[in-house]
Coordinates of C-alpha atoms and ligand atoms in Angstrom, one line a residue:
M78 CA 30.4 35.3 59.5
S79 CA 29.3 38.9 60.2
K80 CA 25.6 39.7 60.9
G81 CA 25.8 42.6 58.4
D82 CA 27.9 45.4 57.0
I83 CA 27.1 48.8 58.7
L84 CA 28.4 52.2 57.7
V85 CA 28.3 54.7 60.6
V86 CA 28.4 58.4 59.6
D87 CA 29.1 61.0 62.2
D88 CA 31.4 64.1 62.4
I89 CA 32.1 63.5 66.2
P90 CA 34.9 60.9 66.6
D91 CA 33.7 59.9 70.1
N92 CA 30.2 59.0 68.7
L93 CA 31.9 57.1 66.0
R94 CA 34.0 55.1 68.3
L95 CA 31.2 54.4 70.7
L96 CA 28.9 53.1 68.0
A97 CA 31.7 51.1 66.4
S98 CA 32.5 49.3 69.7
I99 CA 28.8 48.6 70.4
L100 CA 28.2 47.2 66.9
T101 CA 31.4 45.2 66.6
K102 CA 30.6 43.5 69.8
Q103 CA 27.3 42.4 68.4
G104 CA 29.0 40.8 65.5
Y105 CA 28.5 43.5 62.9
K106 CA 31.2 44.5 60.4
V107 CA 31.5 48.3 60.9
R108 CA 32.8 51.0 58.6
L109 CA 33.2 54.6 59.7
A110 CA 32.8 57.8 57.8
P111 CA 33.5 61.1 59.7
S112 CA 31.8 63.3 57.1
G113 CA 29.1 63.3 54.4
T114 CA 31.4 63.5 51.4
L115 CA 33.4 60.5 52.7
V116 CA 30.3 58.3 52.6
F117 CA 30.4 58.2 48.8
M118 CA 34.0 57.2 48.7
S119 CA 33.5 54.5 51.2
I120 CA 30.6 52.9 49.4
Q121 CA 32.1 53.0 45.9
S122 CA 33.5 49.5 45.9
T123 CA 31.3 47.6 48.3
K124 CA 27.9 48.6 49.4
P125 CA 27.0 48.4 53.1
D126 CA 23.8 46.6 54.2
L127 CA 22.7 49.6 56.3
I128 CA 23.8 53.2 57.1
L129 CA 23.5 54.9 60.4
L130 CA 23.5 58.6 59.5
D131 CA 24.0 61.7 61.6
I132 CA 22.2 64.8 60.4
K133 CA 24.2 67.7 61.5
M134 CA 27.6 67.6 59.8
P135 CA 29.7 70.5 58.5
D136 CA 30.3 70.0 54.8
M137 CA 27.2 68.0 53.7
D138 CA 24.4 67.3 56.1
G139 CA 22.7 63.9 56.6
Y140 CA 19.6 64.9 54.6
E141 CA 21.7 65.8 51.6
V142 CA 23.7 62.5 51.8
C143 CA 20.5 60.5 52.0
K144 CA 18.9 62.4 49.1
Q145 CA 21.9 61.6 46.9
L146 CA 22.0 58.0 48.0
K147 CA 18.3 57.6 47.0
V148 CA 18.9 59.1 43.5
D149 CA 21.6 56.5 42.6
E150 CA 20.1 53.2 41.4
Q151 CA 23.1 51.3 42.9
T152 CA 22.5 52.7 46.4
R153 CA 18.9 53.6 46.6
D154 CA 17.9 50.3 48.4
I155 CA 20.4 50.6 51.2
P156 CA 18.3 51.3 54.3
V157 CA 19.3 54.6 56.0
I158 CA 18.6 55.1 59.8
F159 CA 19.0 58.7 60.9
L160 CA 20.7 59.3 64.2
S161 CA 20.4 62.8 65.5
A162 CA 20.1 65.1 68.5
L163 CA 17.4 67.0 66.7
H164 CA 14.1 65.9 68.0
E165 CA 11.6 68.2 66.5
A166 CA 8.8 66.5 64.7
I167 CA 9.7 68.5 61.6
D168 CA 13.2 67.1 61.5
K169 CA 11.8 63.5 61.7
V170 CA 9.3 64.2 58.9
K171 CA 12.1 65.6 56.7
A172 CA 14.3 62.6 57.5
F173 CA 11.5 60.3 56.2
T174 CA 10.8 62.5 53.2
V175 CA 14.3 62.3 51.9
G176 CA 14.1 58.5 52.1
G177 CA 15.2 57.4 55.7
V178 CA 13.7 54.2 57.0
D179 CA 13.9 55.2 60.7
Y180 CA 14.9 57.9 63.1
I181 CA 16.7 57.5 66.4
T182 CA 17.2 60.5 68.7
K183 CA 20.4 61.0 70.6
P184 CA 21.3 60.3 73.3
F185 CA 20.3 56.8 72.3
Q186 CA 19.6 53.6 74.2
T187 CA 22.0 50.9 72.9
E188 CA 19.1 48.3 72.9
E189 CA 16.9 50.6 70.9
V190 CA 19.7 51.1 68.3
L191 CA 20.4 47.4 68.0
A192 CA 16.7 46.5 67.8
R193 CA 16.1 48.9 65.0
I194 CA 19.2 47.9 63.1
E195 CA 18.2 44.3 63.4
T196 CA 14.6 45.0 62.2
H197 CA 15.8 47.0 59.2
L198 CA 18.5 44.5 58.3
A199 CA 15.8 41.7 58.4
L200 CA 13.5 43.8 56.3
R201 CA 16.2 44.5 53.8
L202 CA 17.0 40.8 53.6
L203 CA 13.4 40.0 53.0
Q204 CA 13.2 42.7 50.4
K205 CA 16.3 41.3 48.7
R206 CA 14.8 37.8 48.6
L207 CA 11.6 39.2 47.2
Q208 CA 13.6 41.0 44.5
K209 CA 15.5 37.8 43.7
N210 CA 12.3 35.8 43.6
N211 CA 10.7 38.5 41.4
K212 CA 13.7 38.3 39.0
Q213 CA 13.5 34.5 38.9
L214 CA 9.8 34.7 38.3
Q215 CA 10.3 37.2 35.5
Y216 CA 12.9 35.0 34.0
E217 CA 10.6 32.0 34.2
I218 CA 7.8 33.9 32.6
A219 CA 10.1 35.0 29.8
E220 CA 11.3 31.4 29.4
R221 CA 7.7 30.1 29.3
K222 CA 6.8 32.7 26.8
Q223 CA 9.7 31.6 24.6
T224 CA 8.7 28.0 25.0
E225 CA 5.1 28.9 24.1
E226 CA 6.4 30.8 21.1
V227 CA 8.4 27.8 20.0
L228 CA 5.4 25.5 20.5
R229 CA 3.1 27.9 18.6
H230 CA 5.7 27.9 15.8
E231 CA 5.9 24.1 15.8
I232 CA 2.1 23.8 15.8
T233 CA 1.9 26.2 12.8
E234 CA 4.6 24.2 11.0
R235 CA 2.8 20.9 11.8
K236 CA -0.4 22.3 10.5
Q237 CA 1.3 23.4 7.3
V238 CA 2.8 19.9 6.9
E239 CA -0.6 18.3 7.6
E240 CA -2.1 20.6 4.9
I241 CA 0.6 19.5 2.4
L242 CA 0.0 15.9 3.3
R243 CA -3.8 16.3 2.9
Q244 CA -3.3 17.9 -0.5
R245 CA -0.9 15.1 -1.6
N246 CA -3.4 12.5 -0.4
E247 CA -6.2 14.2 -2.3
E248 CA -3.9 14.3 -5.4
L249 CA -3.1 10.6 -5.0
A250 CA -6.8 9.7 -4.5
N251 CA -7.6 11.6 -7.7
T252 CA -4.8 9.9 -9.6
L253 CA -6.0 6.5 -8.3
Q254 CA -9.5 7.3 -9.4
Q255 CA -8.2 8.3 -12.9
L256 CA -6.2 5.1 -13.1
K257 CA -9.2 3.1 -12.1
T258 CA -11.3 4.8 -14.8
T259 CA -8.6 4.3 -17.4
Q260 CA -8.3 0.6 -16.4
Q261 CA -12.0 0.2 -16.7
Q262 CA -12.0 1.8 -20.1
L263 CA -9.1 -0.5 -21.1
V264 CA -11.0 -3.6 -19.9
E265 CA -14.1 -2.4 -21.7
A266 CA -12.1 -1.8 -24.9
E267 CA -10.5 -5.3 -24.6
K268 CA -13.9 -6.9 -24.0
I269 CA -15.3 -5.2 -27.1
A270 CA -12.3 -6.3 -29.1
A271 CA -12.7 -9.9 -27.9
L272 CA -16.4 -9.8 -28.7
G273 CA -15.6 -8.4 -32.2
N274 CA -13.1 -11.4 -32.7
L275 CA -15.7 -13.8 -31.5
V276 CA -18.4 -12.4 -33.8
A277 CA -16.0 -12.5 -36.8
G278 CA -15.1 -16.1 -35.9
V279 CA -18.7 -17.2 -35.7
A280 CA -19.5 -15.5 -39.0
H281 CA -16.5 -17.1 -40.6
E282 CA -17.5 -20.6 -39.4
I283 CA -21.1 -20.4 -40.3
N284 CA -20.2 -18.9 -43.6
T285 CA -18.7 -22.1 -45.0
P286 CA -21.8 -24.4 -44.7
V287 CA -24.2 -21.7 -45.5
G288 CA -22.1 -20.6 -48.5
I289 CA -21.9 -24.2 -49.9
G290 CA -25.7 -24.5 -49.4
M291 CA -26.3 -21.3 -51.3
T292 CA -23.9 -22.3 -54.2
M293 CA -25.7 -25.7 -54.4
T294 CA -29.2 -24.2 -54.5
S295 CA -28.2 -21.6 -57.2
H296 CA -26.6 -24.4 -59.2
L297 CA -29.8 -26.4 -58.8
D298 CA -31.8 -23.4 -59.9
T299 CA -29.8 -23.0 -63.1
L300 CA -30.0 -26.7 -63.9
T301 CA -33.8 -26.7 -63.3
Q302 CA -34.2 -23.7 -65.7
E303 CA -32.3 -25.5 -68.4
F304 CA -34.3 -28.6 -67.7
T305 CA -37.5 -26.7 -68.0
E306 CA -36.4 -25.3 -71.4
L307 CA -35.7 -28.8 -72.6
Y308 CA -39.1 -30.0 -71.5
K309 CA -40.8 -27.0 -73.2
N310 CA -38.9 -27.5 -76.4
G311 CA -39.7 -31.1 -76.5
S312 CA -36.0 -32.0 -76.7
M313 CA -36.0 -34.0 -73.4
T314 CA -34.2 -37.3 -73.6
R315 CA -34.2 -40.2 -71.1
K316 CA -30.4 -39.7 -70.6
K317 CA -30.9 -36.0 -69.9
L318 CA -33.7 -36.7 -67.4
E319 CA -31.5 -39.3 -65.6
K320 CA -28.6 -36.9 -65.4
Y321 CA -30.8 -34.1 -64.0
L322 CA -32.3 -36.4 -61.4
N323 CA -28.9 -37.7 -60.4
T324 CA -27.5 -34.1 -59.9
V325 CA -30.6 -33.1 -57.9
Q326 CA -30.2 -36.0 -55.6
Q327 CA -26.5 -35.4 -55.0
S328 CA -27.1 -31.7 -54.5
S329 CA -29.8 -32.2 -51.9
V330 CA -27.6 -34.6 -49.9
L331 CA -24.9 -31.9 -49.9
I332 CA -27.4 -29.1 -49.0
F333 CA -28.8 -31.2 -46.2
R334 CA -25.3 -32.0 -44.8
N335 CA -24.3 -28.3 -44.8
L336 CA -27.5 -27.1 -43.3
T337 CA -27.1 -29.7 -40.6
R338 CA -23.5 -28.5 -40.0
A339 CA -24.8 -24.9 -39.8
A340 CA -27.4 -26.0 -37.3
E341 CA -24.8 -27.8 -35.2
L342 CA -22.6 -24.8 -35.2
T343 CA -25.4 -22.6 -34.1
K344 CA -26.0 -24.9 -31.2
T345 CA -22.3 -24.8 -30.1
F346 CA -22.2 -21.0 -30.5
K347 CA -25.1 -20.8 -28.1
Q348 CA -23.0 -22.6 -25.5
I349 CA -20.3 -19.9 -25.6
A350 CA -22.6 -17.5 -23.9
V351 CA -22.9 -18.5 -20.3
D352 CA -26.6 -19.1 -19.7
R353 CA -27.6 -16.9 -16.7
S354 CA -31.2 -17.7 -16.4
S355 CA -32.9 -21.0 -16.5
E356 CA -31.1 -23.4 -14.2
Q357 CA -31.0 -23.3 -10.4
P358 CA -27.9 -24.6 -8.5
G359 CA -28.4 -28.1 -7.1
T360 CA -26.6 -30.0 -4.3
L361 CA -24.8 -33.0 -5.6
M362 CA -22.9 -35.9 -4.1
L363 CA -19.9 -35.2 -6.3
K364 CA -18.4 -38.7 -6.8
E365 CA -21.8 -40.1 -7.7
Y366 CA -22.5 -37.3 -10.2
L367 CA -19.1 -37.6 -11.9
S368 CA -19.7 -41.4 -12.3
D369 CA -23.0 -40.6 -14.0
I370 CA -21.3 -38.3 -16.5
V371 CA -18.6 -40.9 -17.2
N372 CA -21.2 -43.7 -17.7
N373 CA -23.0 -41.5 -20.2
L374 CA -19.7 -41.3 -22.2
E375 CA -19.0 -45.0 -21.8
P376 CA -20.1 -46.1 -25.3
V377 CA -17.7 -43.6 -27.0
L378 CA -14.8 -44.6 -24.6
K379 CA -15.4 -48.4 -25.1
R380 CA -15.1 -48.2 -28.8
A381 CA -11.4 -47.6 -28.5
Q382 CA -11.0 -49.4 -25.2
H383 CA -10.1 -46.2 -23.3
Q384 CA -10.3 -46.4 -19.5
I385 CA -11.5 -43.7 -17.0
S386 CA -11.1 -43.7 -13.2
I387 CA -12.5 -41.4 -10.6
V388 CA -10.8 -40.7 -7.2
C389 CA -13.1 -38.7 -4.9
D390 CA -14.2 -38.8 -1.3
D391 CA -17.7 -40.3 -1.2
K392 CA -18.9 -37.7 1.2
I393 CA -18.0 -34.6 -0.8
K394 CA -21.2 -32.5 -1.5
V395 CA -21.2 -29.5 -3.7
T396 CA -23.9 -27.0 -4.5
T397 CA -23.4 -26.0 -8.1
Y398 CA -24.8 -26.1 -11.6
P399 CA -25.0 -29.8 -12.7
S400 CA -25.4 -29.2 -16.4
A401 CA -22.3 -26.9 -16.5
L402 CA -20.3 -29.6 -14.7
F403 CA -21.6 -32.1 -17.1
Q404 CA -20.6 -30.0 -20.1
I405 CA -17.1 -29.4 -18.7
I406 CA -16.3 -33.0 -18.1
T407 CA -17.9 -34.1 -21.5
N408 CA -15.8 -31.5 -23.4
L409 CA -12.6 -32.6 -21.7
V410 CA -13.2 -36.3 -22.3
M411 CA -14.2 -35.7 -25.9
N412 CA -10.9 -33.8 -26.4
S413 CA -8.9 -36.6 -24.8
I414 CA -10.5 -39.1 -27.2
Q415 CA -10.3 -36.8 -30.3
H416 CA -6.9 -35.3 -29.8
G417 CA -5.0 -37.0 -27.0
F418 CA -5.8 -40.6 -28.1
K419 CA -5.9 -39.9 -31.8
D420 CA -5.4 -43.2 -33.8
R421 CA -4.7 -45.0 -30.5
L422 CA -6.3 -47.5 -28.2
N423 CA -6.2 -48.0 -24.4
G424 CA -5.9 -44.4 -23.3
I425 CA -6.1 -43.7 -19.6
I426 CA -8.1 -40.8 -18.1
R427 CA -8.0 -40.0 -14.4
I428 CA -10.3 -37.5 -12.5
E429 CA -9.1 -36.8 -9.0
V430 CA -10.9 -34.6 -6.5
T431 CA -9.1 -33.1 -3.5
Y432 CA -10.6 -31.1 -0.7
H433 CA -8.3 -28.3 0.5
S434 CA -8.0 -28.7 4.2
G435 CA -7.7 -32.5 4.1
K436 CA -10.9 -34.0 5.5
F437 CA -14.1 -32.8 3.9
V438 CA -16.3 -30.6 6.1
E439 CA -19.6 -29.5 4.8
K440 CA -20.9 -25.9 4.7
V441 CA -17.6 -24.2 5.3
P442 CA -17.9 -20.8 3.6
N443 CA -15.4 -20.1 0.8
K444 CA -14.1 -23.7 0.8
R445 CA -13.0 -25.1 -2.5
I446 CA -12.3 -28.4 -4.1
T447 CA -9.7 -29.1 -6.8
L448 CA -10.7 -31.3 -9.7
H449 CA -7.6 -32.7 -11.4
Y450 CA -8.2 -34.0 -14.9
F451 CA -5.5 -36.0 -16.5
D452 CA -5.0 -38.1 -19.7
D453 CA -1.9 -40.0 -20.8
G454 CA -2.4 -39.0 -24.5
N455 CA -0.4 -37.0 -27.0
G456 CA -0.3 -33.7 -25.1
I457 CA -1.2 -30.3 -26.5
E458 CA 0.9 -28.9 -29.3
A459 CA 3.4 -26.4 -28.0
G460 CA 2.3 -23.8 -30.5
I461 CA -1.2 -23.4 -29.1
I462 CA -0.7 -24.3 -25.4
N463 CA -1.0 -20.6 -24.3
N464 CA -4.1 -20.0 -26.3
I465 CA -6.2 -23.1 -25.9
F466 CA -9.0 -21.3 -24.0
E467 CA -9.4 -18.8 -26.7
P468 CA -12.2 -19.3 -29.2
F469 CA -11.5 -21.0 -32.6
V470 CA -8.1 -22.4 -31.6
T471 CA -8.0 -25.9 -33.0
T472 CA -5.5 -28.2 -34.7
N473 CA -8.4 -30.2 -36.2
R474 CA -10.1 -27.8 -38.5
Q475 CA -9.9 -30.0 -41.6
W476 CA -11.8 -32.7 -39.7
G477 CA -14.6 -30.3 -38.8
S478 CA -13.5 -29.1 -35.3
T479 CA -14.3 -25.5 -34.5
G480 CA -12.0 -24.9 -31.5
L481 CA -14.8 -23.9 -29.2
G482 CA -14.7 -26.8 -26.7
L483 CA -12.1 -25.4 -24.3
H484 CA -13.4 -21.9 -24.6
I485 CA -16.8 -23.1 -23.5
V486 CA -15.1 -25.0 -20.6
Y487 CA -13.3 -21.8 -19.6
N488 CA -16.4 -19.7 -19.6
L489 CA -18.4 -22.3 -17.6
V490 CA -15.7 -22.8 -15.0
T491 CA -15.0 -19.1 -14.6
Y492 CA -18.3 -17.3 -15.0
K493 CA -20.9 -20.0 -14.2
L494 CA -19.2 -22.0 -11.4
K495 CA -17.0 -19.1 -10.1
G496 CA -13.9 -21.2 -10.3
S497 CA -10.6 -21.2 -12.1
I498 CA -8.9 -23.5 -14.6
D499 CA -5.3 -24.1 -15.6
C500 CA -3.7 -26.4 -18.1
E501 CA -0.3 -28.0 -18.1
S502 CA 0.8 -30.2 -21.0
I503 CA 4.0 -31.3 -22.6
E504 CA 3.8 -32.8 -26.1
G505 CA 3.9 -36.6 -25.9
Q506 CA 3.4 -36.7 -22.2
G507 CA -0.3 -36.3 -21.6
T508 CA -2.5 -33.4 -20.6
D509 CA -3.3 -32.0 -17.1
F510 CA -6.2 -29.7 -16.3
V511 CA -6.5 -28.3 -12.7
I512 CA -9.9 -26.9 -11.9
S513 CA -10.6 -25.1 -8.6
L514 CA -14.3 -24.8 -7.7
P515 CA -16.1 -23.4 -4.7
I516 CA -18.1 -25.9 -2.7
L517 CA -21.0 -23.6 -2.7
V518 CA -21.6 -21.5 -5.8
V519 CA -23.5 -18.3 -5.2
D520 CA -26.5 -17.9 -7.4
N521 CA -26.0 -15.5 -10.4
Ligands
LIG68 N1 -6.6 -33.7 -24.1 C1 -6.0 -33.2 -25.2 N2 -4.9 -33.7 -25.7 C2 -4.3 -33.2 -26.7 N3 -4.7 -32.0 -27.3 C3 -5.7 -31.4 -26.8 C4 -6.5 -31.9 -25.7 N4 -7.5 -31.1 -25.5 C5 -7.4 -30.1 -26.3 N5 -6.4 -30.2 -27.2 C6 -5.9 -29.3 -28.2 O1 -6.5 -28.1 -28.0 C7 -7.2 -27.7 -29.2 C8 -8.5 -26.9 -28.7 O2 -9.4 -27.7 -28.1 P1 -10.9 -27.3 -28.2 O3 -11.7 -28.4 -27.4 O4 -11.1 -25.9 -27.7 O5 -11.2 -27.4 -29.7 P2 -11.4 -28.6 -30.6 O6 -11.6 -29.8 -29.8 O7 -10.3 -28.6 -31.6 O8 -12.8 -28.2 -31.3 P3 -14.3 -28.4 -30.8 O9 -14.1 -28.7 -29.3 O10 -14.9 -27.1 -31.0 O11 -14.9 -29.5 -31.5 C9 -7.5 -28.9 -29.9 O12 -7.7 -28.7 -31.3 C10 -6.3 -29.8 -29.6 O13 -5.2 -29.4 -30.5
LIG69 MG1 -12.9 -30.0 -28.3

């Protein structure tokens, strides 16, 4: 490989030859130009790495050649070393002014020419590298700027997306809030409607005995007025007196019976409202307490030879409202007797308590027990099975039932004992109540 491509310019052929031979020997590729004008033809296709330029030439001198080389962007970086017999300082200054990088005076020393050529070629190489690096650097900067621009764009876009998402979230939160409010309003409306129904039911129930009582008293009043007239007129007879006394007696029995009924109803109505004040929760040994309740009901059960059994771990302790539990079991047993075992002897009732995670462990928060109540009676009529916990649902109105027993049970289990109750029953196949209760009821 050549050490460099050098163009030698001189109008004297001997000089040209001499320089060509020196440089070729050193491993340079040499091109020759015997006049200034020929320089431009020679460098048209390939540019040399360095030009050795004579000053004094006939058609175009070295200064002029150099000047033109420096004007053209393609050639301005090629180092030019002047080689001349002129040795006045002014000539050297001019040579540098027009763009030469060096000046060698003829006759020259070969070593000097070679050393200078080498130096300038090395400088040129460094300069080229520098230019290349610069270009690379500029390219990289431009690329980085582009990347930054892309990133900036992406960030802006992401911010926009985030803003849209934030707005959507806000809208969703608002919608949710609205839904909650609507739901609350609906629940309120439903509660008010249920309360209205309850009040209407209560009024209707109480109206019957009170109505009968009022009719009877006004009837008595009329009779008494007539009776007084008879007495005042002196037209009273023994027969009339006996008839009056008889009616008064019958009427007061009826009035008493209806007032008693009204009083009983009032007592039951009071149970509908879950009592929130008086009683404190107590800790009970569950099996023992259930046995007490059942013993209390024994006289009623015995009359028709019904049997009741309790299956419950002796160790289960619950902290709950005893009177509520008492009322719940009593209502269920009374229903089994009144409806399940209607006109029947030897009914079977079973109360089975299970603890959720197998063995009973005391004081585990949120633990629950399941109380299974079962009778092998007639079952609940299909027509009312879905409504049995609603007030005034009864199949026994003509015999004086009000249909409040299971409504009271439901309220006590749900609101007082914080539990839940479900019923399953198929007509003719007995009735099943599943009651789930927390082991520890939290005070109201
Ligand atoms: N164990 C049962 N077996 C068969 N039917 C039942 C049983 N328990 C309840 N029922 C049916 O469910 C209806 C509603 O019971 P609920 O205890 O609420 O009212 P009631 O017993 O009719 O009246 P009250 O309890 O107010 O005296 C009953 O009339 C009856 O038809
Ligand atoms: Mg009942």
